[in-house]
Coordinates of C-alpha atoms and ligand atoms in Angstrom, one line a residue:
X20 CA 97.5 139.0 129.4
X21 CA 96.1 137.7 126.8
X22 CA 93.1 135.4 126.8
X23 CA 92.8 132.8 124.1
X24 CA 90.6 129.7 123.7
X25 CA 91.9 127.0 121.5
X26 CA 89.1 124.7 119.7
X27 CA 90.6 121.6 118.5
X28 CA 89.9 118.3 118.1
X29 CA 93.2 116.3 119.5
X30 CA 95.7 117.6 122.1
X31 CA 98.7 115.0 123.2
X32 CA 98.4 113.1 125.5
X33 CA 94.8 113.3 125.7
X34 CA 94.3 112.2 122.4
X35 CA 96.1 112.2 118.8
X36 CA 96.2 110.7 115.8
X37 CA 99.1 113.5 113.8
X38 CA 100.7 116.4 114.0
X39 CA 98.1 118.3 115.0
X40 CA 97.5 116.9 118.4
X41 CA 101.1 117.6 119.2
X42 CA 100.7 121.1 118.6
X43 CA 97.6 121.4 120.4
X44 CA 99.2 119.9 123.6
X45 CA 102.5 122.1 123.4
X46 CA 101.8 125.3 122.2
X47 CA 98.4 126.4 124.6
X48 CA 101.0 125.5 127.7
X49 CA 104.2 128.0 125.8
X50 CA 101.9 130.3 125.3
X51 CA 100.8 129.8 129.0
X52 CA 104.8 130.1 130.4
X53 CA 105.2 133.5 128.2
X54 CA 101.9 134.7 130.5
X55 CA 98.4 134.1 128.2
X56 CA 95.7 132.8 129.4
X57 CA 95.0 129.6 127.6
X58 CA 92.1 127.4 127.7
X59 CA 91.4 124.6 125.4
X60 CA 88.2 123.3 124.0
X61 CA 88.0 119.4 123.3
X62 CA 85.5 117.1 122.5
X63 CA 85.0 114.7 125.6
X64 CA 86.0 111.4 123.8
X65 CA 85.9 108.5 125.8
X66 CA 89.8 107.8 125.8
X67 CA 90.4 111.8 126.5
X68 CA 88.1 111.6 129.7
X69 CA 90.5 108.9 131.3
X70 CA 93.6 110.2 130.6
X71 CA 92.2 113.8 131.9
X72 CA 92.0 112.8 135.5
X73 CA 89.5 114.3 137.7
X74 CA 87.3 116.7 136.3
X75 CA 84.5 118.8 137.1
X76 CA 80.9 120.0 135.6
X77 CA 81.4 123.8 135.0
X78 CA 78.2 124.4 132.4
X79 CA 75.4 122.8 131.1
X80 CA 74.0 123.9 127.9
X81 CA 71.1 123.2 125.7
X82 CA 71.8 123.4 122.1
X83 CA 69.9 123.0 119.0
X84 CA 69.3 120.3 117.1
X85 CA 69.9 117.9 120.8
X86 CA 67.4 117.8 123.2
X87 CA 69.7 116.2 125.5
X88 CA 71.7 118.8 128.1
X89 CA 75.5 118.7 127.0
X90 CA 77.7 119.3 130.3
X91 CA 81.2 121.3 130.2
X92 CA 83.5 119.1 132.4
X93 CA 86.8 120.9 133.4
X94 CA 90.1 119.7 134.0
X95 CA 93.9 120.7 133.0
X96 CA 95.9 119.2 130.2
X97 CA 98.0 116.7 132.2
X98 CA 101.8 117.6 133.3
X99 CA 101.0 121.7 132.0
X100 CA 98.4 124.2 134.0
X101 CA 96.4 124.8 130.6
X102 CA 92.9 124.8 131.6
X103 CA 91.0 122.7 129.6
X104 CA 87.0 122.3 128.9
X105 CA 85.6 118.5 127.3
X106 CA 82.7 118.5 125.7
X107 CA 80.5 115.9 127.8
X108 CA 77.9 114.6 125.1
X109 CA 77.9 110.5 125.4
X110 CA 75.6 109.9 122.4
X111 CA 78.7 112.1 120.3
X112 CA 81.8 111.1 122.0
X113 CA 81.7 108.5 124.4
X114 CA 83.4 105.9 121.8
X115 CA 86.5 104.4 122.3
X116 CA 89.5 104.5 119.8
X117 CA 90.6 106.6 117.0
X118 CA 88.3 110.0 117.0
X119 CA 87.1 110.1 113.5
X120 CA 86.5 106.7 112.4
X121 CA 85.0 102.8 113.5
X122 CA 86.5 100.0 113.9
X123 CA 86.5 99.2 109.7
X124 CA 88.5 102.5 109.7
X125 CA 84.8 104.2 107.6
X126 CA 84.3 108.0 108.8
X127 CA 81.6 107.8 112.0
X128 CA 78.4 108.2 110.3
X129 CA 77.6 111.5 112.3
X130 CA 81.1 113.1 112.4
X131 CA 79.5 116.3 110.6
X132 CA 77.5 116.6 114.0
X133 CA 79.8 115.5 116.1
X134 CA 82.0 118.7 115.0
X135 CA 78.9 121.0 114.5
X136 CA 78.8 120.4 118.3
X137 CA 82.3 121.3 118.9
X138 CA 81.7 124.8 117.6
X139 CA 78.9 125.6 118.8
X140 CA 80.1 125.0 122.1
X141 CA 83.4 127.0 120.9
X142 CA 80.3 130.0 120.4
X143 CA 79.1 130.1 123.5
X144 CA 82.0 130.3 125.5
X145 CA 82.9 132.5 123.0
X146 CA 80.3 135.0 123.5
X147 CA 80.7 134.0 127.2
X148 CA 76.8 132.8 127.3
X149 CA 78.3 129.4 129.1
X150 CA 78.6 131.1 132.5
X151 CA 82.4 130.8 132.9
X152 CA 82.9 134.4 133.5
X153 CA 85.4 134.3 131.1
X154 CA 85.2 136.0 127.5
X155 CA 88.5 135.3 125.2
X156 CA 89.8 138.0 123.3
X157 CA 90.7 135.5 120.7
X158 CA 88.9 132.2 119.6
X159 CA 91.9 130.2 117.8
X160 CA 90.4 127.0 115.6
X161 CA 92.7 124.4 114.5
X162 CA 91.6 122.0 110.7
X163 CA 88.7 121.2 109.4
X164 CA 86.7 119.7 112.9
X165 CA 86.6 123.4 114.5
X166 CA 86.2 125.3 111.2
X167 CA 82.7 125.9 111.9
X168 CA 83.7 128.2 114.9
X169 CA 85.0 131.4 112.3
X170 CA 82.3 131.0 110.2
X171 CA 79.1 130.7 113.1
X172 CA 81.0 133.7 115.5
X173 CA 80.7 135.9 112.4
X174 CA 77.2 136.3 112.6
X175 CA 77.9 137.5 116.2
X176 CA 78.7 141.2 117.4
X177 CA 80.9 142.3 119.0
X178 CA 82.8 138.8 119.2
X179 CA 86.5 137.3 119.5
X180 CA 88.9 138.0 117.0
X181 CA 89.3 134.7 115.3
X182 CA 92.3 133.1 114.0
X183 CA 92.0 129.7 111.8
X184 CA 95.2 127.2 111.7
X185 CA 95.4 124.8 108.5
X186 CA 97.5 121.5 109.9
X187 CA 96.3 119.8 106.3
X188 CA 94.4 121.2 103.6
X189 CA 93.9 117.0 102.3
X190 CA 91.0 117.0 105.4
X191 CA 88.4 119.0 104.7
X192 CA 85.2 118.0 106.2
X193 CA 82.8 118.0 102.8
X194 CA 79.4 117.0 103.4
X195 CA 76.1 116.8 101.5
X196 CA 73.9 119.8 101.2
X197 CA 71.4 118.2 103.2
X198 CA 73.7 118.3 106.3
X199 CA 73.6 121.9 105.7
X200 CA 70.1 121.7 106.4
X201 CA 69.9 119.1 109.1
X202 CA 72.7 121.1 111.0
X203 CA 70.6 124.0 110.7
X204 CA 73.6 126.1 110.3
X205 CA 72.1 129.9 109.6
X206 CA 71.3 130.4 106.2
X207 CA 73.8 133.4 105.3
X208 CA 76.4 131.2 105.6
X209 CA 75.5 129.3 102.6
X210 CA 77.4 131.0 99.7
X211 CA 80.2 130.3 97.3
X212 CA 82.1 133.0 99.2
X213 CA 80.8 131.1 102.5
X214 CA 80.4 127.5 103.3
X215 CA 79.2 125.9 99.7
X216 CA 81.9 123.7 98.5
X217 CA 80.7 122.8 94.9
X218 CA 77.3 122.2 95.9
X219 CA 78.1 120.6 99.0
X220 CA 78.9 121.9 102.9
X221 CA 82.6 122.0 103.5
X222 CA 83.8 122.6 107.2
X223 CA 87.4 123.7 106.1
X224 CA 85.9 126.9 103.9
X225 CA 84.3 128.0 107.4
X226 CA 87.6 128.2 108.9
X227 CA 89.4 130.1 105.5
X228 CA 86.9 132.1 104.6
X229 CA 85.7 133.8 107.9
X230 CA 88.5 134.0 110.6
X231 CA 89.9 137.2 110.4
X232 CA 93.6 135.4 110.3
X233 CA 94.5 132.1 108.5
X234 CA 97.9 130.3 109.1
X235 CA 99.7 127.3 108.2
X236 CA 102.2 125.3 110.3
X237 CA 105.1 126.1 107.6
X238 CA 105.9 129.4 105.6
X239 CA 106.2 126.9 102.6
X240 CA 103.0 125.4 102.8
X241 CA 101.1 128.3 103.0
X242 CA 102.6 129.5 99.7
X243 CA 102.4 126.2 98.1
X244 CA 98.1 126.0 99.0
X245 CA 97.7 129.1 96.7
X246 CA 98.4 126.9 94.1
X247 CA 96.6 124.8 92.5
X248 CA 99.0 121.9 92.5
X249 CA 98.6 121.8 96.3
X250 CA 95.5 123.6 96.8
X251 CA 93.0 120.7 97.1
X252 CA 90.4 123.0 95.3
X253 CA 90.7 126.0 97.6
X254 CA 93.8 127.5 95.9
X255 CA 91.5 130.5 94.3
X256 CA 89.7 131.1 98.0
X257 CA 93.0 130.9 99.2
X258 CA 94.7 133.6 96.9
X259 CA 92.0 135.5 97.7
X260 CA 92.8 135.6 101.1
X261 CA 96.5 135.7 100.9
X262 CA 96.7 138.9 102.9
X263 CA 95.6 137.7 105.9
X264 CA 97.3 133.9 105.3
X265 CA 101.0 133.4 106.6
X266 CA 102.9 130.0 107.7
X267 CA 104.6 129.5 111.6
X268 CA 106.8 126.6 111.6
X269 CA 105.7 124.5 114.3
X270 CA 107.8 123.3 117.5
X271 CA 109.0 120.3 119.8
X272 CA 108.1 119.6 122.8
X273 CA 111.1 119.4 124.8
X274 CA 109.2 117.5 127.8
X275 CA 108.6 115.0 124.8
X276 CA 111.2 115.2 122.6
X277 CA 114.5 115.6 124.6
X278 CA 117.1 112.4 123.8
X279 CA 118.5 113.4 127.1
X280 CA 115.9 112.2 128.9
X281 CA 113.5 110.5 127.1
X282 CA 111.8 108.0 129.4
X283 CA 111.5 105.5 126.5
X284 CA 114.9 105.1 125.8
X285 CA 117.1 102.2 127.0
X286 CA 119.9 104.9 127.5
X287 CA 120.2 108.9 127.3
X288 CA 122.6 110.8 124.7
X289 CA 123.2 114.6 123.7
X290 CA 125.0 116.5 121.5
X291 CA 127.7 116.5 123.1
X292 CA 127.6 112.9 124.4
X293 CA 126.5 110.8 121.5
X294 CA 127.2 107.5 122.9
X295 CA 123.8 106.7 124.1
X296 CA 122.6 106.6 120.8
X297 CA 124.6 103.7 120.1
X298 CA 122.8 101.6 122.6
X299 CA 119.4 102.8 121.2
X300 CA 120.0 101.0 117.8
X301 CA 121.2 98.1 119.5
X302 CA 118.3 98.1 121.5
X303 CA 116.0 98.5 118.5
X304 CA 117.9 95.9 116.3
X305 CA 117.4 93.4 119.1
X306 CA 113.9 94.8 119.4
X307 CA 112.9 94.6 116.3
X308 CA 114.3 90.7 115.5
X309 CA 116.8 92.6 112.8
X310 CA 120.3 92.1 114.0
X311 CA 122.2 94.2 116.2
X312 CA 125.1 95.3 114.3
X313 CA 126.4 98.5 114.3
X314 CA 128.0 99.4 111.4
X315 CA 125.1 98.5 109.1
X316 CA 123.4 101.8 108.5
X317 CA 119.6 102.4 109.9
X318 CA 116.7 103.9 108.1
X319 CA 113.6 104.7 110.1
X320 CA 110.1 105.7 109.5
X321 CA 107.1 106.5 111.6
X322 CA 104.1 107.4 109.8
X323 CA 100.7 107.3 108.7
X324 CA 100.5 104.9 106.0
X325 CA 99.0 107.2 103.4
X326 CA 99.7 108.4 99.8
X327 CA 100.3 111.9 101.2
X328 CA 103.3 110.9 103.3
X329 CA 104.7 108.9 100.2
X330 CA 104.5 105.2 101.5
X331 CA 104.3 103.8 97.7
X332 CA 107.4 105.9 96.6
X333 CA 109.2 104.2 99.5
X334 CA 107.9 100.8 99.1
X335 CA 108.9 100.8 95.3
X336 CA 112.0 102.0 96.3
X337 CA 112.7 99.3 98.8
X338 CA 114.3 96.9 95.9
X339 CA 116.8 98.4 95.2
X340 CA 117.7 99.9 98.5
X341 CA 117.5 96.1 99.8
X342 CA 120.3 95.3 97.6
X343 CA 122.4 98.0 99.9
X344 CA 123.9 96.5 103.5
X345 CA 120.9 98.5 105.0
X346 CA 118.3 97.8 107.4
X347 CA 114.6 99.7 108.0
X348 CA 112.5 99.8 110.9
X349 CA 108.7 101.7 109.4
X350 CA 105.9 101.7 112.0
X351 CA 102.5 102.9 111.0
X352 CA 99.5 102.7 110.4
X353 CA 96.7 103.6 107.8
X354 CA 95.4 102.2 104.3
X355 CA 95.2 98.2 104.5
X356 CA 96.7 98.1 101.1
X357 CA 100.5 99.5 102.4
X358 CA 99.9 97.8 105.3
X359 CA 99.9 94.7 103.8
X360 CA 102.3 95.2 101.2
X361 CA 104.5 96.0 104.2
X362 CA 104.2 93.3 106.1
X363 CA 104.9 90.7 103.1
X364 CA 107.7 92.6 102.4
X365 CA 109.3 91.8 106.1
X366 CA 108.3 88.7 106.0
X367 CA 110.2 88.0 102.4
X368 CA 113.6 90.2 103.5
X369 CA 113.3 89.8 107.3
X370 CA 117.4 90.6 107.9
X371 CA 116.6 94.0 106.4
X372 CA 113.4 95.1 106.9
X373 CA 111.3 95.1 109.9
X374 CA 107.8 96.5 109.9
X375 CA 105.6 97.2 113.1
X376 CA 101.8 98.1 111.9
X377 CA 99.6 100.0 114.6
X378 CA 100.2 102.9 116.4
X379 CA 102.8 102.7 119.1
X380 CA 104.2 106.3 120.6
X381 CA 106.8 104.3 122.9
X382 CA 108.6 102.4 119.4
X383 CA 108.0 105.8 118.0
X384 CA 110.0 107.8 120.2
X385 CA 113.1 104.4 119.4
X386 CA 113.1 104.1 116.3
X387 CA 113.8 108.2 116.1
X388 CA 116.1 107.5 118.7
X389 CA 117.9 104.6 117.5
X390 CA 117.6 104.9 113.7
X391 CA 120.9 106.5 111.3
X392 CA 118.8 107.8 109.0
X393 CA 114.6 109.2 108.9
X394 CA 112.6 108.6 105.7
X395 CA 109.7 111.2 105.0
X396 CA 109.1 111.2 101.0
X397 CA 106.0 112.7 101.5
X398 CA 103.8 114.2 98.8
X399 CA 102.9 117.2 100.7
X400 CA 103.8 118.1 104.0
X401 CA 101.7 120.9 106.5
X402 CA 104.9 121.2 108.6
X403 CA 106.0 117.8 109.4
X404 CA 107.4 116.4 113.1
X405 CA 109.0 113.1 112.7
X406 CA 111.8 115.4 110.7
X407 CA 112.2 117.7 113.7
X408 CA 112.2 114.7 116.4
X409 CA 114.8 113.0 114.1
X410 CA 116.4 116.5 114.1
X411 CA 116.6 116.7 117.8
X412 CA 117.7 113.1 118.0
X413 CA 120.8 113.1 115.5
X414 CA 118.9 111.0 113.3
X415 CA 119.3 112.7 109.5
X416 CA 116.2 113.1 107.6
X417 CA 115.8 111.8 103.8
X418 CA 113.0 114.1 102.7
X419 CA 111.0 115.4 99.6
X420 CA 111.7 119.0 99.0
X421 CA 107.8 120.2 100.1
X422 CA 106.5 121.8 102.5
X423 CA 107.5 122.5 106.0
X424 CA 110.4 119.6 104.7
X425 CA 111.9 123.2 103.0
X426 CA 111.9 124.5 106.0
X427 CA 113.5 122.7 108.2
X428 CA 115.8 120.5 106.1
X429 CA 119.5 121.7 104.8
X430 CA 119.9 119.0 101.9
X431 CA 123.8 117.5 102.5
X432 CA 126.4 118.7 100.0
X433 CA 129.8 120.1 99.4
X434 CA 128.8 123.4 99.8
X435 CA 126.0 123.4 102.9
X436 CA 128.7 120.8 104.7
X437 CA 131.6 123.0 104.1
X438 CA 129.2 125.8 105.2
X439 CA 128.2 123.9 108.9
X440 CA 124.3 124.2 107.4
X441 CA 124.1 120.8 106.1
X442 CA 121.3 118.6 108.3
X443 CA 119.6 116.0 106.0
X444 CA 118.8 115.0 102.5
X445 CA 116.3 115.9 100.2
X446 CA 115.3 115.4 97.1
X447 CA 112.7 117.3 94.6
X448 CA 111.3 115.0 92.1
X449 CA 108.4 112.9 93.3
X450 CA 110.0 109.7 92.3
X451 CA 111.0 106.6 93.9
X452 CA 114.4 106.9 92.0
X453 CA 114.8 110.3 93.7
X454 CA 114.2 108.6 96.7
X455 CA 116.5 105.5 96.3
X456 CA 119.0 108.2 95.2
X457 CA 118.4 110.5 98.3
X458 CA 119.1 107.2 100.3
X459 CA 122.2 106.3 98.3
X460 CA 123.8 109.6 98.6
X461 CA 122.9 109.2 102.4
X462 CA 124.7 106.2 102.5
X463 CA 128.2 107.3 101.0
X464 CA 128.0 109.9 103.9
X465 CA 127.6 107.3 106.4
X466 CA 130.8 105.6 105.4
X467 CA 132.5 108.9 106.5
X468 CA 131.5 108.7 110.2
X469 CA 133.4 112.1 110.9
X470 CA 131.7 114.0 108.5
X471 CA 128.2 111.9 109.3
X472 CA 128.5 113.1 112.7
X473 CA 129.0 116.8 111.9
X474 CA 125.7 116.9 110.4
X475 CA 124.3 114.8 112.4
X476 CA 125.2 117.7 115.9
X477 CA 124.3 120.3 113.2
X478 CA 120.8 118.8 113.2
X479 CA 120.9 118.7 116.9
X480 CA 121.5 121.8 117.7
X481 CA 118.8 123.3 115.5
X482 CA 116.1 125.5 118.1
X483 CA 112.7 124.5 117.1
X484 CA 111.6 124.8 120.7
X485 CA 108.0 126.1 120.8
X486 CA 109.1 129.6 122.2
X487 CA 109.6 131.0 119.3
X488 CA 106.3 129.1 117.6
X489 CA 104.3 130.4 120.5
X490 CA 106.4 134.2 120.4
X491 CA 104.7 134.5 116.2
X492 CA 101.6 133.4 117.3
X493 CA 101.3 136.2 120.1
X494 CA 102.7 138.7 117.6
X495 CA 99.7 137.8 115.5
X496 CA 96.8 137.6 117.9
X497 CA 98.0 141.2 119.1
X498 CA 98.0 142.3 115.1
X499 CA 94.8 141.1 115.3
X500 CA 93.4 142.8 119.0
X501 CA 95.7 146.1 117.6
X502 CA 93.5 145.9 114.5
X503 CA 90.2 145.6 116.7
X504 CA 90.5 147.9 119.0
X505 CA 91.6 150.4 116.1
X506 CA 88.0 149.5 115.0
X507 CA 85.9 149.7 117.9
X508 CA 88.1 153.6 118.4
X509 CA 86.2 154.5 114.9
X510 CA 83.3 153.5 115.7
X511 CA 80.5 155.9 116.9
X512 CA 78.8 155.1 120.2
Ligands
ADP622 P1 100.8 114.0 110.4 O1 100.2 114.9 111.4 O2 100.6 114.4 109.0 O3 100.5 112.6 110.7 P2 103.4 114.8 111.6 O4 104.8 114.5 111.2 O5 103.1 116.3 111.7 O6 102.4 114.1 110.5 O7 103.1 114.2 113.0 C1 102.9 112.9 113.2 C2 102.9 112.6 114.7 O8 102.3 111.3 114.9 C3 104.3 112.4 115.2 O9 104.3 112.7 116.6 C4 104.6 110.9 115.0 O10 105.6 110.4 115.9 C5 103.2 110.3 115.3 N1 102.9 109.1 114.7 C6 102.6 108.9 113.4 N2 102.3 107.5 113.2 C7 102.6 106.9 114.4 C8 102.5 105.6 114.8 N3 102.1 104.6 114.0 N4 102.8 105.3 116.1 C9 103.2 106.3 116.9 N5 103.3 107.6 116.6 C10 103.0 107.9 115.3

């Protein structure tokens, strides 16, 4: 068995803002059901404690620069038997909302801290100096907020073999020098090679340069982040570490993300019984004040309203797709400029486009459900989930050809239907005509509802279950224990 401890900042449902709390809540408990032993390492945010339930003090720790004691409260991830440890720290965590920013959306003033805090916690339970009687055999860090944990447990021997997990390379947590110093981070980790970012203290480098293993959640992405059109400035660190950098697609939770029985849903449908689905979009039309007709095809999107996920290239788009007998349902959230742009655009085409703006995982989990189509034009893309969900829910994903989209997404034609591969559309230039064309061609399949179904149970019956996610990541950690006890079997006692 092995043991692993998963530092990360967000774990569904205890608390997420993206992709990367997904993962954290469903691959520590498939890892659990193929026999590790998992335990997970959060910060103890406000919202997290009352979703957690009833939790005890295991630990109580002093660490440098507090003065205060910080408590280890432990509890389980709800619905799975993953153990999991919350940092109790009030004057770090105990803030209500969104994890890494205030209430005018601005970074928290002390998030470099706040995350310092994280890993060194992630240390000492590491080294098993927290009293747990448990030592992992593998500290596994996930983006920028646990990237510290690599770079401090390498001034430690004998430690954990350490794995480092890239969800997006756009978040790197870059600071000024002087939080270097007011940190007081040792010294040898100050280097070009180490945690210096241009003059300045990146988190993210901590987790690259020092973890014995780097991955990404796609096989695409971590080949496109050697370059330097999607290498955010670590494309040369990143080349440099190529050999020990490889992508694992991730998986769906099928607790979540099962159309069968999806407690959100006003009805239940399957590959083989799709006519559930047809009372989801109904239910969403009516839901969403657009009306309920169902031969007027249905283009979803649930997203972060960023640049990255390509927002703008759908919103310039939208005039000309407006002229189609089409309707959109986008939730999201994010910059205030897209959200308003959104929301004046429903309010000037309300028949056609309907635009929820906040963050809803109920209307989420329908518009997947009861949308035709799923737009994610995104810029870059780690791995990407909506595309799986919509996947899993017969709902065929428009995409840009990046990423994890490469991945997972079997662009419609001749050939690929004629071949049963087809599952979506994508399209490679980033362009809103490419976009608008992606969407047309979409269209013209729709109108052929035998052939529109074909892909659409193709899609379905694609396994992205987390088993096989969770089976690469075990291959790797025992690469990595393989490699270490090789080591220790060299070394003189
Ligand atoms: P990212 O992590 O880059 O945001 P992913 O596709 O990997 O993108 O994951 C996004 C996750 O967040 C999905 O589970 C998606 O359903 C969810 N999500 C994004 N925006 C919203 C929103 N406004 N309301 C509800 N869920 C959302």
């Amino acid at each position: 068995m092995r043991k692993i401890l998963f530092v990360a900042s967000e774990a569904h449902p205890l608390i997420k803002t993206g992709g990367l709390g997904d993962v954290c809540g469903s691959l520590p408990p498939a890892l659990t059901k193929l026999g590790d032993d998992v335990r997970l390492l959060l910060p103890g945010y406000h919202d997290a404690l009352q979703v957690a339930g009833r939790l005890r003090r295991v630990a109580q720790l002093t660490l440098p620069p507090f003065a205060a004691p910080v408590n280890l409260l432990e509890g389980k991830l709800p619905g799975t038997h993953v153990k999991c440890w919350f940092i109790d720290f009030p004057a770090a965590y105990d803030r209500p909302g969104n994890p890494y920013l205030n209430t005018h959306g601005q970074d928290w003033h002390d998030n470099a801290s706040r995350f310092a805090l994280l890993a060194r916690v992630a240390v000492v339970i590491a080294l098993d100096h927290a009293g747990l009687s448990w030592r992992p055999d593998v500290v596994h860090a996930h983006d920028w907020q646990a990237g510290l944990v690599p770079a401090l447990l390498s001034t430690h021997t004998p430690r954990p073999a350490t794995v480092f997990t890239i969800h997006n390379l756009a978040y790197q947590g870059v600071f000024p020098h002087a939080t270097f110093q007011s940190l007081t981070l040792p010294h040898e980790l100050w280097s070009m090679a180490g945690l210096e970012f241009y003059g300045q203290l990146s988190f993210i480098k901590g987790g690259i340069a020092y973890a014995d293993r780097v991955t990404t959640v796609s096989p695409t992405y971590a080949r496109e982040i050697q370059t330097s059109e999607f290498g955010h400035g670590l494309d040369g660190l990143l080349r440099h570490r190529a050999a020990v950098l490889s992508g694992i697609l991730n998986g769906i939770d099928d607790k979540v993300w099962n159309p069968g029985r999806d407690p959100h849903l006003p009805a239940h449908y399957s590959r083989q019984r799709l006519a559930g689905k047809a009372q989801c979009k109904a239910h969403l039309q009516t839901e969403l004040g657009l009306r309920a007709e169902a031969s007027v095809p249905l283009l979803g999107m649930v997203s972060r309203l960023v640049d990255q996920k390509g927002i703008d290239l759908l919103i310039a788009a939208l005039p000309v797709l407006l002229q189609q007998p089409i309707q959109l349902a986008i939730l999201g959230s994010g910059e205030h400029r897209h959200e308003a742009t959104l929301r004046a655009l429903a309010a000037q085409f309300p028949e056609q486009l309907a635009v929820q703006i906040g963050y809803n995982e109920s209307l989420a989990h329908r518009i997947i459900a009861g949308a035709d189509m799923f737009a994610m034009p995104s810029r870059f893309e780690p791995c990407g989930l909506t595309q799986l969900y919509s996947l899993r829910y017969g709902t065929l994903p428009v995409v840009h050809h990046v990423g994890g989209l490469v991945d997972t997404v079997v662009d419609c034609n001749d050939l690929t239907i004629e071949q049963g591969t087809a599952t979506g559309f994508s399209f490679q230039a980033t362009e809103p005509e490419a976009l608008q064309q992606a969407v047309l061609r979409a269209l013209l399949l729709y109108r052929k509802p035998r052939r529109w179904r074909v892909v659409m149970r193709q899609g379905m019956q694609q396994d992205y279950s987390w088993m096989h996610s969770a089976a690469a990541y075990q291959e790797l950690y025992d690469e990595l224990l393989a490699a270490a006890t090789k080591f220790e079997a060299l070394t003189p006692p």
